[in-house]
XYZ file of C-alpha atoms in Angstrom:
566
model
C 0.000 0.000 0.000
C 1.419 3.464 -1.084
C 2.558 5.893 1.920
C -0.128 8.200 2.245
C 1.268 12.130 1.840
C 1.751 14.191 4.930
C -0.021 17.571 6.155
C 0.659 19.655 8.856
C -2.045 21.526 10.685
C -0.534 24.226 12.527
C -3.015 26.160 14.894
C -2.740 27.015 18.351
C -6.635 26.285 19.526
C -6.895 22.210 19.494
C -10.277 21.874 18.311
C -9.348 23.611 15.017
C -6.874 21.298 14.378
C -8.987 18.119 15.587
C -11.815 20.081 12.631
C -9.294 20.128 10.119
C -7.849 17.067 10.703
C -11.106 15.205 10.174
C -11.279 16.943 7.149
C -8.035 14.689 5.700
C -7.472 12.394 8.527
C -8.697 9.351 5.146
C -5.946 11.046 2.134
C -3.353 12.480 4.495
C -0.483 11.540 7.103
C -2.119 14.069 9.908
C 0.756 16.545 11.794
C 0.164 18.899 14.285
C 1.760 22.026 15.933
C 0.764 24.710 18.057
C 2.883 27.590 16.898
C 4.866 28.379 14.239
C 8.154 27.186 15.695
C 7.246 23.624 16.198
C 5.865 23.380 12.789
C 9.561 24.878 11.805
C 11.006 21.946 13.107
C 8.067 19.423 11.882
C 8.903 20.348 8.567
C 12.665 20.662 8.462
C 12.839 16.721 9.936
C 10.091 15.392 7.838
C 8.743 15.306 3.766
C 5.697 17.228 4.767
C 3.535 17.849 1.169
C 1.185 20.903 2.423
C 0.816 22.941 5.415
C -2.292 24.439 6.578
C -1.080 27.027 8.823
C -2.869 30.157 11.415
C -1.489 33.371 10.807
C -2.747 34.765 13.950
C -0.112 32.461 17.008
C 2.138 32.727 20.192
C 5.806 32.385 19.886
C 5.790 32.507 16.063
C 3.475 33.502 13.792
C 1.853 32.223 10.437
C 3.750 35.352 9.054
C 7.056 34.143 9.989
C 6.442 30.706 9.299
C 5.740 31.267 5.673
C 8.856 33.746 5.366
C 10.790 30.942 6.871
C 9.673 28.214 4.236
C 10.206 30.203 1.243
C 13.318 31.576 2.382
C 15.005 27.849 2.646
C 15.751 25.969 0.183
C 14.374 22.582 1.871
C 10.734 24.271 2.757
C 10.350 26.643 -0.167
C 8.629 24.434 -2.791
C 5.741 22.993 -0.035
C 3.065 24.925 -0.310
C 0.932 26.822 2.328
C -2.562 27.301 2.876
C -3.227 30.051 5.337
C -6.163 30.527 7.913
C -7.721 33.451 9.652
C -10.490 33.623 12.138
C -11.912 36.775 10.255
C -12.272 38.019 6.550
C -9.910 40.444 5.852
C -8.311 41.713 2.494
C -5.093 42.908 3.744
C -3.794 40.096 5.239
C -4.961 37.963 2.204
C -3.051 40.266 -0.301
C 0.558 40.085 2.656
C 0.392 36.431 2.913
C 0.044 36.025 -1.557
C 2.732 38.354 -1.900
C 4.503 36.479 0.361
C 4.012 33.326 -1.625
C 1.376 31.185 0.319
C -0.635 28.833 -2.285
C -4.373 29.744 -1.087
C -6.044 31.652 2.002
C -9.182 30.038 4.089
C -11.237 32.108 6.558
C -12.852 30.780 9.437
C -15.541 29.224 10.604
C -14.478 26.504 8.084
C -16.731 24.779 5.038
C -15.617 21.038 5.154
C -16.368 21.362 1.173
C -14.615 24.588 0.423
C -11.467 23.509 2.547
C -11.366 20.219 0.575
C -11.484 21.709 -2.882
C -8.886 24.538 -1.874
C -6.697 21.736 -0.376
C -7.337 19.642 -3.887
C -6.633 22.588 -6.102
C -3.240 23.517 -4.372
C -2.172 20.131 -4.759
C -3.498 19.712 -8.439
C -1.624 23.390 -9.314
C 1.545 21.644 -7.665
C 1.355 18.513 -9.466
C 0.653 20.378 -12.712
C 3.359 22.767 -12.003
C 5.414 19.676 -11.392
C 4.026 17.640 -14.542
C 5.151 21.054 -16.893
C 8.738 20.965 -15.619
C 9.166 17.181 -15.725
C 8.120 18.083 -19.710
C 10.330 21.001 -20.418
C 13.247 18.969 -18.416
C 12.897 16.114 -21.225
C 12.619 18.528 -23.898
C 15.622 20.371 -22.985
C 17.549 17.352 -22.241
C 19.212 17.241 -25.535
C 20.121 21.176 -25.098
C 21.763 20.733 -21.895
C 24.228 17.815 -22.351
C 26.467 20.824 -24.187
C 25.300 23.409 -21.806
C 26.964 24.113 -18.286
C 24.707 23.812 -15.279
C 24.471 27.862 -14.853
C 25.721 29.329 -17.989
C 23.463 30.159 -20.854
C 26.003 29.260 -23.777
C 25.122 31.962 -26.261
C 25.738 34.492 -24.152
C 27.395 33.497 -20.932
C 25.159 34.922 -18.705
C 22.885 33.353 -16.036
C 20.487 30.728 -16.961
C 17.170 31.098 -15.705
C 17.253 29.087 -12.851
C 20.542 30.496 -11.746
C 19.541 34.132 -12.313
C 16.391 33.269 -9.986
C 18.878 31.962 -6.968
C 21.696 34.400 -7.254
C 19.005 37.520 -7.525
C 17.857 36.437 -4.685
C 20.468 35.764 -2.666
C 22.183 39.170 -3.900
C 18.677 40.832 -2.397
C 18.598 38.854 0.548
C 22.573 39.581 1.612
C 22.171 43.423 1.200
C 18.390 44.413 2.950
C 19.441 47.693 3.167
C 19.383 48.267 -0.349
C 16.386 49.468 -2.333
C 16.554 46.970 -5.354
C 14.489 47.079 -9.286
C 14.317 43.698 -11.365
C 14.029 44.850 -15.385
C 12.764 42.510 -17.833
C 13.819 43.063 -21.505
C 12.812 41.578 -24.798
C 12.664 42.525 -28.437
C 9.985 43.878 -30.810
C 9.270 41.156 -33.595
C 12.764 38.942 -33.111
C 11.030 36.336 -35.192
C 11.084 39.015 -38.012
C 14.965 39.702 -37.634
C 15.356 35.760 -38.014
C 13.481 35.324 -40.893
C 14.686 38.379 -42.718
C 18.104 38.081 -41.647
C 20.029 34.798 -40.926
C 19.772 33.347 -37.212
C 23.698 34.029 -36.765
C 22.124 37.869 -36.896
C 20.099 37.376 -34.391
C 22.347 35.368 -32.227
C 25.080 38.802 -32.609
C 22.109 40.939 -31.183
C 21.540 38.747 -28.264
C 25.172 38.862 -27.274
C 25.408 42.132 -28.024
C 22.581 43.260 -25.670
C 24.251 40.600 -23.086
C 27.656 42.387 -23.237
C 25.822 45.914 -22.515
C 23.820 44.643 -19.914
C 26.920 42.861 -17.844
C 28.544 45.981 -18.392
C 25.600 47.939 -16.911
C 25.146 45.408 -13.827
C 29.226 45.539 -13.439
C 29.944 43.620 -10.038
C 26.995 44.665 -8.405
C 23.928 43.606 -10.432
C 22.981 40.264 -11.932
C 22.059 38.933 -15.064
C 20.052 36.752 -16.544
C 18.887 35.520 -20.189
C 15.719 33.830 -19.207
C 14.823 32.235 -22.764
C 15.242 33.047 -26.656
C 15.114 36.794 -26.677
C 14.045 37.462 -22.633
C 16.544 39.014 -20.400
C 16.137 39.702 -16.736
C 18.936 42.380 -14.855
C 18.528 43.128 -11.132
C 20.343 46.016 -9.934
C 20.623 48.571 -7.332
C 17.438 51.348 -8.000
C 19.993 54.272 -7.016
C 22.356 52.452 -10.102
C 19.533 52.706 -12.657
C 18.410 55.831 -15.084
C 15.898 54.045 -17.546
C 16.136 56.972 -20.401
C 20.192 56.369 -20.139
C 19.701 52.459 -20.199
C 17.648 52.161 -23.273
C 19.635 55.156 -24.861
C 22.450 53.028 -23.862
C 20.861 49.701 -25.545
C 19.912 51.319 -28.579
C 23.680 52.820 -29.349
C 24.844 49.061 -28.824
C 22.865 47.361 -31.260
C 22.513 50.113 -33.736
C 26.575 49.895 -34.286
C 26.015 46.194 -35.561
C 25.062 48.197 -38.556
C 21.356 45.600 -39.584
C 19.325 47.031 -41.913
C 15.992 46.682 -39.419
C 15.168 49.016 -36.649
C 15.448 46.509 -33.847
C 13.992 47.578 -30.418
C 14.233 46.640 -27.034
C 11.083 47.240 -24.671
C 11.578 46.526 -20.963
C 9.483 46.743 -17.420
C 10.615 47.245 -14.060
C 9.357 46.110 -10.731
C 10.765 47.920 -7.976
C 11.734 45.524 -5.150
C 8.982 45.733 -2.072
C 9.774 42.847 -0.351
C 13.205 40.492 -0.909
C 11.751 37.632 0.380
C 8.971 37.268 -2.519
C 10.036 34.576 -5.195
C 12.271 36.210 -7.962
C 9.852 34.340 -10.643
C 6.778 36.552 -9.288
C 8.754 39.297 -9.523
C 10.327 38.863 -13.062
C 6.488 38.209 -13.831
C 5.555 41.793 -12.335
C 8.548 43.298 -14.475
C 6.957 41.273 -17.673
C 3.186 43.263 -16.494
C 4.895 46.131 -16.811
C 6.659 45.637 -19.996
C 3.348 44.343 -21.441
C 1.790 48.230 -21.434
C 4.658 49.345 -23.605
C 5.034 46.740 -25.977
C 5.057 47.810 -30.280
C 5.026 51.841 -28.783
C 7.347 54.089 -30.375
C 6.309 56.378 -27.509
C 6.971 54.593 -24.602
C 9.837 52.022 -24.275
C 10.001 51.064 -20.759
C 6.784 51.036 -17.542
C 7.274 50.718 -14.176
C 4.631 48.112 -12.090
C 2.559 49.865 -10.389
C -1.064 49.722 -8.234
C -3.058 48.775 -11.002
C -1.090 45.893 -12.252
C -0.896 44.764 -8.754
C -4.722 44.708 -8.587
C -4.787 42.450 -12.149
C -2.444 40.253 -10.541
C -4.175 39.626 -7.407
C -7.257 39.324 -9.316
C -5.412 36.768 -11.603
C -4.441 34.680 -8.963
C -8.022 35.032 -7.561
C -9.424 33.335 -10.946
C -6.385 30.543 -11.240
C -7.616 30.019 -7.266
C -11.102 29.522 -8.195
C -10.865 27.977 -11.604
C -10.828 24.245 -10.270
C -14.013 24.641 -8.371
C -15.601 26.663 -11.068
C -15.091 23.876 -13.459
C -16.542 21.609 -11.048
C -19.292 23.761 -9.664
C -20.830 24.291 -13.276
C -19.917 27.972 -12.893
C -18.713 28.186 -16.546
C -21.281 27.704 -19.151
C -21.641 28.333 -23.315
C -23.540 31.046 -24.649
C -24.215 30.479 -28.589
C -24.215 32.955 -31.482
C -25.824 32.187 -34.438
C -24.290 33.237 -38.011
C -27.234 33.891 -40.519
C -27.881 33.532 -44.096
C -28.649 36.830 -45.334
C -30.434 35.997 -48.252
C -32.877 33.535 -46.321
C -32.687 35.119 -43.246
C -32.363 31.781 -41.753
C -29.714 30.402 -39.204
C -27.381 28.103 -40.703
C -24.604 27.823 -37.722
C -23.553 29.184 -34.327
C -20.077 29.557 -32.096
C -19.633 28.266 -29.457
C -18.161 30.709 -26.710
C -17.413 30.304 -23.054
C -18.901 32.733 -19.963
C -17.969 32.386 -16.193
C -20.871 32.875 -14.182
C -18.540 33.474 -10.645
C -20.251 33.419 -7.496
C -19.052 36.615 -6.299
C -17.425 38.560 -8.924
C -20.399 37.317 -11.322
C -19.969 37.166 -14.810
C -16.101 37.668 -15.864
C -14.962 38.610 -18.653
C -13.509 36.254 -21.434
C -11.168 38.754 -22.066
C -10.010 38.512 -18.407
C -9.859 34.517 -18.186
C -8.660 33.509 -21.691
C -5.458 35.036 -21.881
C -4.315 33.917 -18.396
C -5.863 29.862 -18.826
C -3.865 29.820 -21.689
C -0.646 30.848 -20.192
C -1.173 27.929 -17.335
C -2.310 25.575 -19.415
C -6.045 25.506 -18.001
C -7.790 26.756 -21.178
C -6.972 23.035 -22.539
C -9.549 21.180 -20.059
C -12.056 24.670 -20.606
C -11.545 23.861 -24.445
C -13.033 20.106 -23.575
C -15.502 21.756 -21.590
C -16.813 23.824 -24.568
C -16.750 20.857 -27.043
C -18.745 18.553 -24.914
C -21.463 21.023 -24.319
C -21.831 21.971 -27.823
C -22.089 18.359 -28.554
C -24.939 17.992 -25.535
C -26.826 20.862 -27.576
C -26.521 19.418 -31.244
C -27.809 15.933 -29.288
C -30.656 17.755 -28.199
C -30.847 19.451 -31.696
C -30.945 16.069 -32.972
C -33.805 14.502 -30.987
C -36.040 17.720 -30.680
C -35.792 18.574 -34.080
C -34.628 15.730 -36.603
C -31.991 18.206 -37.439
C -29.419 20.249 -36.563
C -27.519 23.495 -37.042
C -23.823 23.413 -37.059
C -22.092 24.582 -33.537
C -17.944 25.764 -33.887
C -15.748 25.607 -30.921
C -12.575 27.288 -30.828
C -9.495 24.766 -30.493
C -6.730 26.424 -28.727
C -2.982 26.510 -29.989
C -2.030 24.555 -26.731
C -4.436 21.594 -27.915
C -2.527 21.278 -30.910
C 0.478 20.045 -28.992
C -1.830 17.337 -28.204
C -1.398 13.851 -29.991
C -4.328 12.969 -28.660
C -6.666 15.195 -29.517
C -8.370 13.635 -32.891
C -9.138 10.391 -30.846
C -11.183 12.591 -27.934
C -12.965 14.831 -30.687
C -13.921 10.960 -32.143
C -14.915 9.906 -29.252
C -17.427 13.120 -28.166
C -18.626 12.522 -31.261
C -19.442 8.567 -30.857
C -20.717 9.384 -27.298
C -23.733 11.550 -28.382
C -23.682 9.561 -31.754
C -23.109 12.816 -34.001
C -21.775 13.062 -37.561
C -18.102 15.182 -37.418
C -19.615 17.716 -39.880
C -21.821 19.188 -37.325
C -19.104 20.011 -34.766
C -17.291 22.971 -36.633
C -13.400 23.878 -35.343
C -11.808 27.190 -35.046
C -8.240 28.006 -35.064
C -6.629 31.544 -35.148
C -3.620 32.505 -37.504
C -1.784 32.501 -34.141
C -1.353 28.894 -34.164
C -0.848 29.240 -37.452
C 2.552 31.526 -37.136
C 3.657 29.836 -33.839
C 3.660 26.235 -35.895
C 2.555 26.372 -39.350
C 3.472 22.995 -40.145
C 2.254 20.953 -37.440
C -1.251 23.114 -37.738
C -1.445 22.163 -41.347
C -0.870 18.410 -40.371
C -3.298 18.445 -37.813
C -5.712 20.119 -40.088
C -6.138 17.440 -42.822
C -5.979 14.576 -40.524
C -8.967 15.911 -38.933
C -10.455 16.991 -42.314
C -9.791 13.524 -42.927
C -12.301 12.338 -40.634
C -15.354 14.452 -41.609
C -14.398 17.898 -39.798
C -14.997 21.225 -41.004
C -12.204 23.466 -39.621
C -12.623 27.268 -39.590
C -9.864 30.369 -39.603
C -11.156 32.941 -36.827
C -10.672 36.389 -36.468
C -8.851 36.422 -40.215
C -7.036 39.842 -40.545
C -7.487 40.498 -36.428
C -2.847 40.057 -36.405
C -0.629 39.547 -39.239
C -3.126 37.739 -41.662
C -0.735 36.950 -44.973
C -1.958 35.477 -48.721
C 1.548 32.971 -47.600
C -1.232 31.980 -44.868
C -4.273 31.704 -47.165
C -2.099 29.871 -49.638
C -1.001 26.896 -46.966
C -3.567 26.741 -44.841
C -6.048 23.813 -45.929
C -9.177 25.397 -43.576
C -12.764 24.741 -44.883
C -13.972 28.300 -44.007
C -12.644 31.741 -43.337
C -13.842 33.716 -41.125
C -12.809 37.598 -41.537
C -12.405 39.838 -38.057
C -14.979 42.803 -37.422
C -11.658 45.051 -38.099
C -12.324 44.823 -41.887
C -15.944 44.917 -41.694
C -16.101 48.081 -39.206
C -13.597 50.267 -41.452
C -15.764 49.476 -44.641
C -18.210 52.747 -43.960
C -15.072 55.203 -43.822
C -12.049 53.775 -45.721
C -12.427 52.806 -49.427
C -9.098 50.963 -49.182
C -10.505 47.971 -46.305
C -13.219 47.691 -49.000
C -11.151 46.977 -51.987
C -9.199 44.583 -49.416
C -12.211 43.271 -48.436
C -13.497 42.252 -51.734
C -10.565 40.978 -53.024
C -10.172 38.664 -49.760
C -13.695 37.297 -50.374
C -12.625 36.832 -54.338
C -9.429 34.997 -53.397
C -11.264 32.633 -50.835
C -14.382 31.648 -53.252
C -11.001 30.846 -56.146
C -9.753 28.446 -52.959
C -12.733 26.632 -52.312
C -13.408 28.541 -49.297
C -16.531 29.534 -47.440
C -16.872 32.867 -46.435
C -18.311 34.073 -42.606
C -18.067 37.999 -41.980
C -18.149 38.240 -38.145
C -18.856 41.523 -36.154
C -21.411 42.786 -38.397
C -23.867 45.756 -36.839
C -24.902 48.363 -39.582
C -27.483 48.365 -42.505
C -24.490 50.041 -44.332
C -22.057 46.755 -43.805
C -24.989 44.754 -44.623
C -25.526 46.248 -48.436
C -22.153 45.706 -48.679
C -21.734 42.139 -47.805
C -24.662 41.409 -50.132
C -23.015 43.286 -52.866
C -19.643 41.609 -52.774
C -21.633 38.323 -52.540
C -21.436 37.478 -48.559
C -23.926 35.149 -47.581
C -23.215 34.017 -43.847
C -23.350 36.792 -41.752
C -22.588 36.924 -37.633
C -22.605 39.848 -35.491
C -24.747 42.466 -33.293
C -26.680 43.143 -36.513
C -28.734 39.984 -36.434
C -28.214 38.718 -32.745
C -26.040 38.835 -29.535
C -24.508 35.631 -28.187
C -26.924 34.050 -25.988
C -28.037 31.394 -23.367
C -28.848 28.021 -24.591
C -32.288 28.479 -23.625
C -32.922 31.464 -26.114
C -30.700 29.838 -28.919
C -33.161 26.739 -28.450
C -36.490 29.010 -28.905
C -34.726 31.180 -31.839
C -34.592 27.352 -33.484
C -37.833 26.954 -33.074
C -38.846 30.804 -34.060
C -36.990 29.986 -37.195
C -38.346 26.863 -38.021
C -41.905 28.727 -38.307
């Protein structure tokens, strides 16, 4: 029988650790101390796996406990969950900054505790799962690689640049500290117009200037590819010099491209917080600035701090929201504008959260797909469209396509024809009826793996669509590889029709080129009689926007079926 994992409950009143205990006493190894110091010494003699600790106790606090953990080396990977006899916002926001995994107020919900508990530990085994993955990928990489030394340039892996930052912070307190992340505008672009050996010059180039600006009291660090991290003294650093600085450096290689460096800064609060979270804070900052020819550098500062605590809100609750039914589908139908008749819908994904209430996509999206979550939400979506065409199926005989976006991170998976097969076998559907959306994204990331993936699944009865064509860096090198069924142009055409003659010549000719491919053509994002008569001229037939209808609630999608069917 497997050793069951270990938690320590660390409170000083007994009957709220006998509660909690019960809680786990069936999945867990139960420990107990009273105080902060004896779970110090609990965890520095045992392999605890997850602490549930009091921030409010005698002799040492949960405070100091936590700063403790992360600080050494031993503790600093176990996560902690802490607890509070009253609700209060402050000490939630100290003891996240400070790097504990989740926060539980009392009296406690056995059900609530459970799923926080089961979320921390899922978060750390996916964490875990990720770097098991990117350790076999790089394995080949690091056989001619030294154990700190980026080769390229010499400088500090990312690993390394994490524990010497820190230790540099952590052996001079009394010095105010900034961490600055750096990376270029459009490297890919230098690479592909240039030959890699170019852009391998401009890295070391910029590493060379930024040793030289660290000298022997800063670190540095190239984190990946074209990402650099420096963490200096503040009273060292004048950002109009550095970039001035940065810009004289690579502009002497003499390249034909104007090649520019943006970079954010996080000024050091707290030396104790994980250098990761704070290179992360430095890459929020860097974010606001990115593709300006204004701006080249931002500072962190009280509203990013806000996104990032309401981030880390949503990746807290996005476990139990899955779970709790909390995310559901709203449908928008796509017309025929000749028939005025629906022929399809999208698919597209709302979080109904208990307290916030409904969040925006635009809010969740962005950050599941940086941790990986948006592949189960993509399942989510695919199975309830199919539960809807089912119901299409036996309420009306027939049924009216549903898309669902496929993210680029689903593409990495080798499984993923063989689950859309079996959804479809499950509610005994024909492929056709399940439509597939992919952005040019995952086209540029990995053209030829997309394309692969594409015809296998065409293969098999699937229509596949292009969303949001001409939204980024839509090329006719694009249309002319890309084997999709239907393209769907972005609003940004459609809404610049009415006052620029040029996006209607585009727009034509796009339409023109697509009907010569064997294309269908969706115009999403419509809302004016003017676009309209224009769409009808140019011979546009499927039509989706404001125009016609808002996305909607099953429910209402379900009566507009039968409202059309009259």
């Amino acid at each position: 029988m497997a050793e069951q994992p270990v938690m320590l409950i660390v409170d000083d009143v007994e009957t709220n650790r006998v509660i909690l205990s019960q809680f786990f006493q069936e999945e867990y190894a139960i420990r107990m101390a009273a105080n902060g110091q004896e779970a110090w010494e609990i965890v520095c003699q045992e392999s605890v796996q997850i602490v549930l600790a009091d921030l409010v106790m005698p002799v040492m606090d949960g405070y100091a406990l936590l700063a403790m953990m992360k600080k050494d080396e031993r503790t600093a990977s176990i996560p902690v969950i802490v607890m509070t006899g009253h609700s209060d916002s402050d000490s939630e926001v100290r003891a996240m900054e400070m790097g504990a995994a989740d926060f539980i107020t009392k009296p406690y919900n056995p059900t609530v505790v459970r799923y926080r508990v089961r979320n921390v530990m899922a978060r750390l085994e996916n964490e875990w799962r990720k770097l098991e993955q990117a350790a076999s990928d790089r394995q080949l990489m690091q056989v001619n690689r030294s154990v700190e030394r980026d080769q390229l340039t010499d400088l500090y892996n990312r690993e390394s640049f994490y524990r010497h930052a820190a230790r540099l912070m952590q052996e001079h307190m009394e010095e105010q500290y900034d961490i600055i992340y750096l990376d270029v505008s459009c490297f890919k672009v230098v690479n592909d117009l240039f030959r890699m050996e170019t852009g391998n010059i401009v890295l070391k180039t910029a590493g060379y200037y930024f040793k030289a600006v660290a000298g022997g009291t800063g670190i540095v660090g190239r984190l990946e590819a074209d990402h650099f991290a420096i963490c200096l003294p503040a009273d060292q650093l004048d950002m109009d010099q550095f970039i001035a600085g940065l810009d004289g450096a690579v502009q002497s290689l003499g390249i034909s491209h104007n090649i520019l460096f943006y970079a954010g800064v996080y000024p050091v609060e707290d030396q104790f917080l994980p250098v990761d979270q704070m290179c992360d804070r430095a890459r929020m900052a860097l974010e606001r600035v990115r593709g300006s020819y204004i701006r080249r550098y931002s500072y962190y500062d009280k509203s990013m701090r806000e996104q990032m605590l309401e981030e880390q809100m949503l990746v807290r609750d996005m476990e139990f929201g899955l779970q709790d039914h909390q995310f559901r589908i709203f449908l928008q139908p796509v017309y025929n504008l000749h028939t005025g008749h629906v022929v399809s819908a999208e698919a597209l994904v709302r979080w109904q959260h208990p307290t916030s209430g409904l969040v925006s996509p635009g809010k969740f999206i962005p950050l599941f797909e940086r941790n990986g979550f948006i592949v189960r939400l993509d399942r989510f979506v695919w199975e309830e469209a199919c539960r809807n065409l089912r119901r299409q199926l036996d309420e009306f005989g027939t049924v009216v396509p549903i898309s669902a976006n496929v993210s680029r991170l689903n593409f990495y998976n080798e499984g993923l024809l063989a689950y859309m097969l079996s959804l479809i076998e499950k509610y005994e559907l024909e492929p056709w009826m399940l439509k597939l959306e992919v952005t040019e994204t995952a086209y540029t990331e990995n053209p030829q793996q997309l394309c692969s993936a594409i015809q296998e699944f065409q293969a098999h009865g699937f229509k596949i669509l292009m969303d949001d064509f001409g939204s980024g860096y839509s090329s006719l090198n694009m249309l002319k590889n890309l084997p999709v069924d239907i393209l769907k142009i972005d609003m940004g055409f459609v809404s610049d029709i009415e006052k620029d003659g040029r996006a209607s010549v585009i727009m034509e000719q796009v339409v023109h080129m697509a009907r010569l491919l064997g294309m269908e053509i969706v115009v999403e994002g419509v809302e004016t009689k003017p676009q309209i008569d224009f769409l009808d001229k140019i011979g546009c037939e499927q039509i989706q926007g404001y125009y016609f209808a808002k996305p909607m609630a099953e429910a209402d999608f379900a009566q507009l079926l039968i409202d059309d069917r009259k």
